[in-house]
XYZ file of C-alpha atoms in Angstrom:
200
model
C 0.050 -0.271 -0.019
C 1.317 3.405 -1.142
C -0.264 6.846 0.289
C 0.384 10.242 -0.518
C -0.960 13.551 1.472
C -1.020 16.953 -0.456
C -2.670 20.054 -0.248
C -4.780 21.938 -2.986
C -7.076 24.928 -2.442
C -7.133 25.000 0.903
C -7.897 20.899 1.115
C -5.949 18.138 2.418
C -5.874 15.233 -0.376
C -4.875 11.612 0.992
C -4.887 9.127 -1.836
C -4.284 5.460 -0.838
C -3.010 2.926 -3.381
C -3.211 -0.501 -3.117
C -2.006 -3.538 -5.513
C -4.424 -5.431 -7.069
C -6.430 -8.053 -5.464
C -5.566 -6.155 -1.863
C -7.925 -3.584 -2.226
C -10.430 -3.152 1.082
C -13.937 -3.517 1.012
C -15.319 0.259 0.824
C -17.724 0.374 3.767
C -21.356 1.553 3.081
C -21.012 4.325 5.605
C -17.570 5.804 4.588
C -17.569 9.077 2.788
C -14.992 11.798 1.685
C -14.420 14.198 4.028
C -13.456 17.897 3.451
C -10.755 18.967 6.037
C -9.113 22.403 6.286
C -5.787 22.486 5.411
C -3.582 22.934 8.429
C -1.401 25.802 7.036
C -2.732 28.400 9.790
C -2.316 25.840 12.307
C 1.348 25.728 11.394
C 1.745 29.416 10.947
C 0.474 30.174 14.561
C 2.868 27.403 15.617
C 5.660 28.962 14.220
C 4.598 32.456 15.445
C 4.618 30.729 19.027
C 7.864 28.978 18.652
C 9.546 31.984 17.827
C 8.372 33.252 21.190
C 10.880 30.557 22.719
C 13.680 32.496 21.355
C 13.427 34.448 24.562
C 13.938 31.870 26.915
C 10.860 33.185 28.699
C 10.981 29.891 31.051
C 14.072 30.840 32.120
C 13.433 34.421 32.510
C 10.237 33.842 34.282
C 11.752 31.596 36.692
C 14.295 34.568 37.647
C 11.083 36.929 38.111
C 9.720 34.471 40.246
C 13.013 34.208 42.513
C 13.004 37.984 42.373
C 9.668 38.541 43.384
C 10.161 35.971 46.526
C 13.496 37.766 47.105
C 11.895 41.048 47.299
C 9.005 39.830 49.733
C 11.495 38.256 52.041
C 13.860 41.523 51.962
C 10.436 43.596 52.571
C 10.016 41.635 55.783
C 13.297 42.708 57.054
C 13.032 46.250 55.895
C 9.726 46.610 57.946
C 10.954 45.783 61.282
C 13.638 48.394 60.928
C 12.435 51.904 61.323
C 9.627 53.230 59.405
C 11.010 54.333 56.093
C 9.069 55.336 52.730
C 9.815 51.742 51.254
C 8.067 49.805 54.340
C 5.439 52.177 54.735
C 4.042 51.750 51.234
C 4.577 48.210 51.069
C 6.233 48.263 47.925
C 8.759 45.066 48.743
C 5.602 43.171 49.223
C 3.122 43.847 46.354
C 5.849 44.628 43.807
C 7.381 41.285 44.567
C 3.621 39.330 44.096
C 3.570 41.084 40.676
C 7.207 39.957 39.803
C 5.779 36.454 40.983
C 2.760 36.626 38.655
C 4.242 37.829 35.717
C 7.347 35.289 35.950
C 4.334 32.457 36.428
C 2.506 33.787 33.190
C 6.063 33.701 31.555
C 6.601 30.072 32.240
C 2.959 29.314 31.376
C 2.937 31.106 27.991
C 6.086 28.571 27.181
C 4.394 25.564 28.524
C 1.150 26.182 26.742
C 2.323 28.073 23.889
C -1.050 29.937 23.497
C -1.295 33.464 22.402
C -3.754 34.269 24.940
C -1.498 33.396 27.832
C 1.359 35.248 25.791
C -0.596 38.727 25.576
C -1.736 38.349 29.618
C 2.403 38.015 30.058
C 2.948 41.055 27.646
C 0.726 43.042 29.971
C 2.401 42.078 33.052
C 5.727 42.795 31.854
C 4.241 46.312 31.596
C 2.867 46.330 34.868
C 6.165 44.969 36.573
C 8.035 47.074 34.377
C 6.796 50.482 35.714
C 6.310 49.046 39.030
C 10.506 48.194 39.193
C 10.986 51.187 37.819
C 8.933 53.131 40.995
C 10.352 50.758 43.235
C 13.926 51.447 42.505
C 12.894 55.241 43.117
C 11.340 54.749 46.385
C 14.210 51.992 47.563
C 16.776 54.829 47.001
C 15.071 57.323 48.551
C 15.261 55.459 51.890
C 18.992 55.452 51.952
C 18.380 58.989 53.506
C 15.739 58.073 55.862
C 17.910 56.514 58.364
C 17.736 57.916 61.546
C 20.365 58.188 63.977
C 19.635 55.989 67.391
C 18.929 57.952 70.691
C 21.935 58.360 73.087
C 20.507 58.126 76.354
C 22.840 58.748 79.556
C 22.632 55.425 81.246
C 23.931 53.747 77.622
C 27.396 53.517 77.838
C 29.166 55.777 75.049
C 30.080 52.575 72.951
C 26.470 51.719 72.415
C 25.545 54.836 70.280
C 28.217 53.844 67.144
C 27.538 50.228 67.333
C 23.753 51.096 67.309
C 24.014 53.212 64.639
C 26.238 51.200 62.428
C 24.094 48.390 62.761
C 20.689 50.045 62.238
C 22.669 51.937 58.830
C 24.048 48.456 57.572
C 20.936 46.701 58.334
C 18.356 49.153 56.640
C 20.634 50.362 53.795
C 21.805 46.819 53.082
C 18.378 45.845 52.604
C 17.586 48.762 50.254
C 20.402 48.155 48.434
C 19.922 44.514 47.782
C 16.457 45.644 46.919
C 17.762 48.193 44.429
C 19.640 45.563 42.731
C 16.861 42.974 42.587
C 14.417 45.857 41.120
C 17.115 46.875 38.500
C 17.510 43.091 37.472
C 13.981 43.045 37.431
C 13.729 46.149 35.049
C 16.021 44.372 32.615
C 14.312 41.108 32.624
C 10.889 42.688 32.152
C 11.770 45.220 29.707
C 13.524 42.271 27.599
C 10.602 40.033 27.984
C 8.224 42.751 26.708
C 10.591 43.444 23.614
C 10.223 39.685 22.568
C 6.506 39.415 23.902
C 5.528 42.570 21.774
C 7.008 40.958 18.511
C 4.827 37.744 18.996
C 1.838 39.014 19.812
C 1.892 41.949 17.152
């Protein structure tokens, strides 16, 4: 038996040739079926596979990790003196948005659905804006470190030690958050560029 498949005029034509004497008996309910050619499916598939060149799963995983670190560092920052970053809670809701954006990236690669990719592009825009705002807020937190209160019953060495520890804790945490938000800006911008090319 030899068979061939070809397309013509948006139709798929399947031909089967049997040697003489071996042809199957046709069933009475067997009819010709008109099936659309798979050209649109293969074009969509090619468009979606282009999306994979941007490594969305790896970058989405990085976004999820940045979101987790942001939330954890936000907990440390909120247990220190109140500063703009801890009062706004940007480490918490910013980190949550980074996690959602990263999860949509990973889901976009796993499912290869255009609707998921478009949702990921929308979240990348939001994450990019939030990361830029968060970087500015964390930068302002550097100037807000209040000195320790030196009282008479404490020894002299306590004041500089207290000030150094508070400064290191608050500014070190803010510095780490700035690093992670700048990294988030880079990832969100690159994923946005790849996503816009694929979605448009």
